[in-house]
PDB file of C-alpha atoms in Angstrom:
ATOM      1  CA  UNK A   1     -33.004  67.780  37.895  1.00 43.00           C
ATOM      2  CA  UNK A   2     -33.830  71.397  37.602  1.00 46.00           C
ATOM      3  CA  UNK A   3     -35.024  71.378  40.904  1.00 45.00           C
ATOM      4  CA  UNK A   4     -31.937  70.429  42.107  1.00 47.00           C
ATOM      5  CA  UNK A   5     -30.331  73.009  40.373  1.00 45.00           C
ATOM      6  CA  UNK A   6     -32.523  75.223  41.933  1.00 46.00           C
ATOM      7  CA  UNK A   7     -32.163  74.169  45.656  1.00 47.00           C
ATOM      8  CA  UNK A   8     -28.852  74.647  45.149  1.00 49.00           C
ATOM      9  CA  UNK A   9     -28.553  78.261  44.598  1.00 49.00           C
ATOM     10  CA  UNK A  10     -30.574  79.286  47.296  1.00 49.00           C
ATOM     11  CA  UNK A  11     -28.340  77.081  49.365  1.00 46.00           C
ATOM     12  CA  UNK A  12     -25.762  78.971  47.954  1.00 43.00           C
ATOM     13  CA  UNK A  13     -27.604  82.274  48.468  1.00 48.00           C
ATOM     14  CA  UNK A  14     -27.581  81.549  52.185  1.00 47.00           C
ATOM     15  CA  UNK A  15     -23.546  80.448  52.274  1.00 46.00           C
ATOM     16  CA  UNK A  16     -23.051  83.904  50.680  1.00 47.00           C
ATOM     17  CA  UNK A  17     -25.455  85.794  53.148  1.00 50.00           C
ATOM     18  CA  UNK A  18     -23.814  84.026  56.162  1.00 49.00           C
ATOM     19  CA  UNK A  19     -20.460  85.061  54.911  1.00 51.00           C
ATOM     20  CA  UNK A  20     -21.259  88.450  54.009  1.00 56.00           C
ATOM     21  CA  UNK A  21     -22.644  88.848  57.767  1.00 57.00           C
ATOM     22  CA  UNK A  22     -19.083  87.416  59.115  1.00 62.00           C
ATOM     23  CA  UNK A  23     -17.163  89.538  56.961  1.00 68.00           C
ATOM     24  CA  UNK A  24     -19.233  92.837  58.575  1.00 67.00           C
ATOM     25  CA  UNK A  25     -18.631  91.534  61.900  1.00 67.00           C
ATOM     26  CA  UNK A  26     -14.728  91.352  61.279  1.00 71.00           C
ATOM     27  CA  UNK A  27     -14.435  95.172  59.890  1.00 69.00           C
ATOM     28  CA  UNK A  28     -15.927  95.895  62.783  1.00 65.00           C
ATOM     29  CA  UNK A  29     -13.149  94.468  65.004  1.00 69.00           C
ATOM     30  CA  UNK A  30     -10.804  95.472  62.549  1.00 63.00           C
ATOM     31  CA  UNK A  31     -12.220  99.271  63.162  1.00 68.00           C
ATOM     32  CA  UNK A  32     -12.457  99.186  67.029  1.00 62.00           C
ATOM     33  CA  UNK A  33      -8.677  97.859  66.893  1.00 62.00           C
ATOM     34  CA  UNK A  34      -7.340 100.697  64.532  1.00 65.00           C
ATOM     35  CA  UNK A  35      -9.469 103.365  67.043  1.00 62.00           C
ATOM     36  CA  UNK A  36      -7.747 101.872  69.839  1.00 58.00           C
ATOM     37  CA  UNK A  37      -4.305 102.175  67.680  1.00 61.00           C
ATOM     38  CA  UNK A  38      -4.847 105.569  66.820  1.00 62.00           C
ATOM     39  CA  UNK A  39      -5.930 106.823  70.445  1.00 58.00           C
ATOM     40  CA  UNK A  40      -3.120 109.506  71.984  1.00 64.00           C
ATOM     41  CA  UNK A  41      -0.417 107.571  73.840  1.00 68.00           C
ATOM     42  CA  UNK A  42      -1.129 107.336  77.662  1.00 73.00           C
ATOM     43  CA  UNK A  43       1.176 109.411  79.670  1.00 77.00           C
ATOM     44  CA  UNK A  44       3.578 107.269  81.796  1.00 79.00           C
ATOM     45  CA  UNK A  45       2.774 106.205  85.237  1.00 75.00           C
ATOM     46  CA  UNK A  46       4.812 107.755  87.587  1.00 82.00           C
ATOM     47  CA  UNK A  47       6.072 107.098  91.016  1.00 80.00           C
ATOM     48  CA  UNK A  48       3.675 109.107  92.603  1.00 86.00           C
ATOM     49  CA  UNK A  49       0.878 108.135  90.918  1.00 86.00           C
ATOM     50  CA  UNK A  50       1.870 104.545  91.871  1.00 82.00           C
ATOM     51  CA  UNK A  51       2.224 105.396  95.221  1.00 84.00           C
ATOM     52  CA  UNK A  52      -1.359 107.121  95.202  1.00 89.00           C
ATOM     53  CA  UNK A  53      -2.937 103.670  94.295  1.00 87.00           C
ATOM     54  CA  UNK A  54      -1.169 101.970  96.873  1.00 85.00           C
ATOM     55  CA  UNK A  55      -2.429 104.158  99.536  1.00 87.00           C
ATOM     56  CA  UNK A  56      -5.989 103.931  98.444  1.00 89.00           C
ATOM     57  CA  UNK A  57      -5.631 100.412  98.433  1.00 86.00           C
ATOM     58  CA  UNK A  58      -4.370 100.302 101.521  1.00 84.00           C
ATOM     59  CA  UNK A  59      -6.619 102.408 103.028  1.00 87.00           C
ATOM     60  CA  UNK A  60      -9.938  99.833 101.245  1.00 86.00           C
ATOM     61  CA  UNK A  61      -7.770  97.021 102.724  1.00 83.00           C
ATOM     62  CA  UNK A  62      -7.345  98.896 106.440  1.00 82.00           C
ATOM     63  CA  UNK A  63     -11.229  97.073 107.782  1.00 84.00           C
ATOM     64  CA  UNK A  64      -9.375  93.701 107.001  1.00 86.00           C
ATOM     65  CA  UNK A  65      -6.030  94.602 108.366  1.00 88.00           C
ATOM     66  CA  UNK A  66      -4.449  93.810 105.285  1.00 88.00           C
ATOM     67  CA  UNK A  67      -2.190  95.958 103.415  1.00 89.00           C
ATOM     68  CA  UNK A  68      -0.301  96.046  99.930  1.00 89.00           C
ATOM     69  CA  UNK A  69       3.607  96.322  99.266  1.00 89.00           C
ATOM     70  CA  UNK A  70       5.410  95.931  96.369  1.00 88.00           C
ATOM     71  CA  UNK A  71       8.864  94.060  95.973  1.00 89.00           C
ATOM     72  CA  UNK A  72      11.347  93.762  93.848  1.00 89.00           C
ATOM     73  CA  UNK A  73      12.846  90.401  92.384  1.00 90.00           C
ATOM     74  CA  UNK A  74      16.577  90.824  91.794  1.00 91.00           C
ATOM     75  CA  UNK A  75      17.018  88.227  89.332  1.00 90.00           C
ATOM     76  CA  UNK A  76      13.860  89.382  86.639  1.00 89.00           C
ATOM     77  CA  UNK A  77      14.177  93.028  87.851  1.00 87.00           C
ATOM     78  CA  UNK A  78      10.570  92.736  87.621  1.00 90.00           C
ATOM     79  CA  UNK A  79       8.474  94.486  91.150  1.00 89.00           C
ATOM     80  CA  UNK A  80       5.450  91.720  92.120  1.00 92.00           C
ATOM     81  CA  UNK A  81       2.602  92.634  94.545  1.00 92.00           C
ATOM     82  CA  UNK A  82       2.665  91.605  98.468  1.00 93.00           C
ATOM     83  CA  UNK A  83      -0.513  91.107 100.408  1.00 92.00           C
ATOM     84  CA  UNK A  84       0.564  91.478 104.377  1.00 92.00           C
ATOM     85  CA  UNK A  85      -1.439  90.991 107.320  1.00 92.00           C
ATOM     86  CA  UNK A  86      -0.758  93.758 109.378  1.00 89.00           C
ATOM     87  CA  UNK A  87      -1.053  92.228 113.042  1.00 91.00           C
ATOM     88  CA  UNK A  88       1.301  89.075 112.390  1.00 93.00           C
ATOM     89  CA  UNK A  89       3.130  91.116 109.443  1.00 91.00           C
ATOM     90  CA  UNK A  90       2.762  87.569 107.395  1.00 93.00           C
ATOM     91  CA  UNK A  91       2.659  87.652 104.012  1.00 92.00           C
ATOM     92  CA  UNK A  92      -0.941  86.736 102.941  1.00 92.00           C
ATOM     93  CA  UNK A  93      -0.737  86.668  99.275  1.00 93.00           C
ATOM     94  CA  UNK A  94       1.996  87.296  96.514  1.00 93.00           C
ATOM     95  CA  UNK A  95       0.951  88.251  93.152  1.00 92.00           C
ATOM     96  CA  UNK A  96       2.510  86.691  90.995  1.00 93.00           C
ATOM     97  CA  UNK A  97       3.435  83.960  93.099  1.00 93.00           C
ATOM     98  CA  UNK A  98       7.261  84.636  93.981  1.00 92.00           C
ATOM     99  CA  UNK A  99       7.955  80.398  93.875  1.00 94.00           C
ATOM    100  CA  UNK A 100       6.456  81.467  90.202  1.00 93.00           C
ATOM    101  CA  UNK A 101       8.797  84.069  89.493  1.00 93.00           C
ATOM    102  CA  UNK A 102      12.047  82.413  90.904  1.00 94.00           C
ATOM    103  CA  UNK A 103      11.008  79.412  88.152  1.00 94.00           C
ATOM    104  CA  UNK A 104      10.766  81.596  85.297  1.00 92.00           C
ATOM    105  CA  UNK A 105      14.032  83.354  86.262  1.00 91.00           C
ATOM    106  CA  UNK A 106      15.850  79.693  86.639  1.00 92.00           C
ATOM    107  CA  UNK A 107      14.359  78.279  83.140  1.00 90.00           C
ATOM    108  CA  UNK A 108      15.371  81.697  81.318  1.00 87.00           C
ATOM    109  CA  UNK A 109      18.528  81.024  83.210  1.00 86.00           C
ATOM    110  CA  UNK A 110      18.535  77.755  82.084  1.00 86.00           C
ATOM    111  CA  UNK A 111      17.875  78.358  78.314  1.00 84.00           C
ATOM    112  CA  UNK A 112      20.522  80.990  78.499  1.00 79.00           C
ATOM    113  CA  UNK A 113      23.217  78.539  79.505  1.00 67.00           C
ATOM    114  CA  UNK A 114      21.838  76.170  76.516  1.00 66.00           C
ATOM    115  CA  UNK A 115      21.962  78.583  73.947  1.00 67.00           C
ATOM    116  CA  UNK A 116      25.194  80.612  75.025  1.00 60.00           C
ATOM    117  CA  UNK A 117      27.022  76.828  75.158  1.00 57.00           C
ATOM    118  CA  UNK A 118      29.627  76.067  72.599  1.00 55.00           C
ATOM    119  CA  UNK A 119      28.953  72.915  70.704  1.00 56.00           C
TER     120      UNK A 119
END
């Protein structure tokens, strides 16, 4: 019976070890967030600095005669990112998907109508 007892506190002692070394591990995350917090606010991106990026992405993109636009959808007044082929000026890739973006728009549209109706 004693040995029992005995086992179990050093079972015990390992529980408590294992948590102590979890509970180190999360003040650690809990420190790299609040140094993140506290870093100085970014300074916002600017049209020009925009269009910088674009141009040096257009200019990696130029050996596969690609090229990078940005439009504008009306109804989420939200800019997504078009890849265009230069030659055939077809649109390659959107990011997000537009079909995406005109479903999102249509369900918040959608919702809207639901909650904004009189019962």
């Amino acid at each position: 019976m004693i040995e029992k007892v005995t086992g179990g506190s050093s079972a015990f002692q390992s529980i408590s070890t294992r948590q102590g070394s979890e509970t180190k591990e999360i003040d650690k995350i809990h420190r790299v967030q609040d140094k993140q917090q506290e870093s100085p606010p970014q300074e916002p991106v600017t049209k020009e600095k925009v269009e910088e990026v674009v141009n040096g992405v257009n200019d990696f993109l130029e050996a596969s005669n690609t090229s990078v636009q940005f439009q504008f959808h009306e109804k989420l007044k939200e800019y997504y990112v078009t890849i265009v082929d230069n030659n055939s000026k077809e649109v390659v890739r959107e990011i997000p998907a537009k079909k995406m973006l005109d479903m999102y728009a249509a369900m918040t549209e959608y919702i809207g109508l639901m909650v904004d109706k009189k019962i």
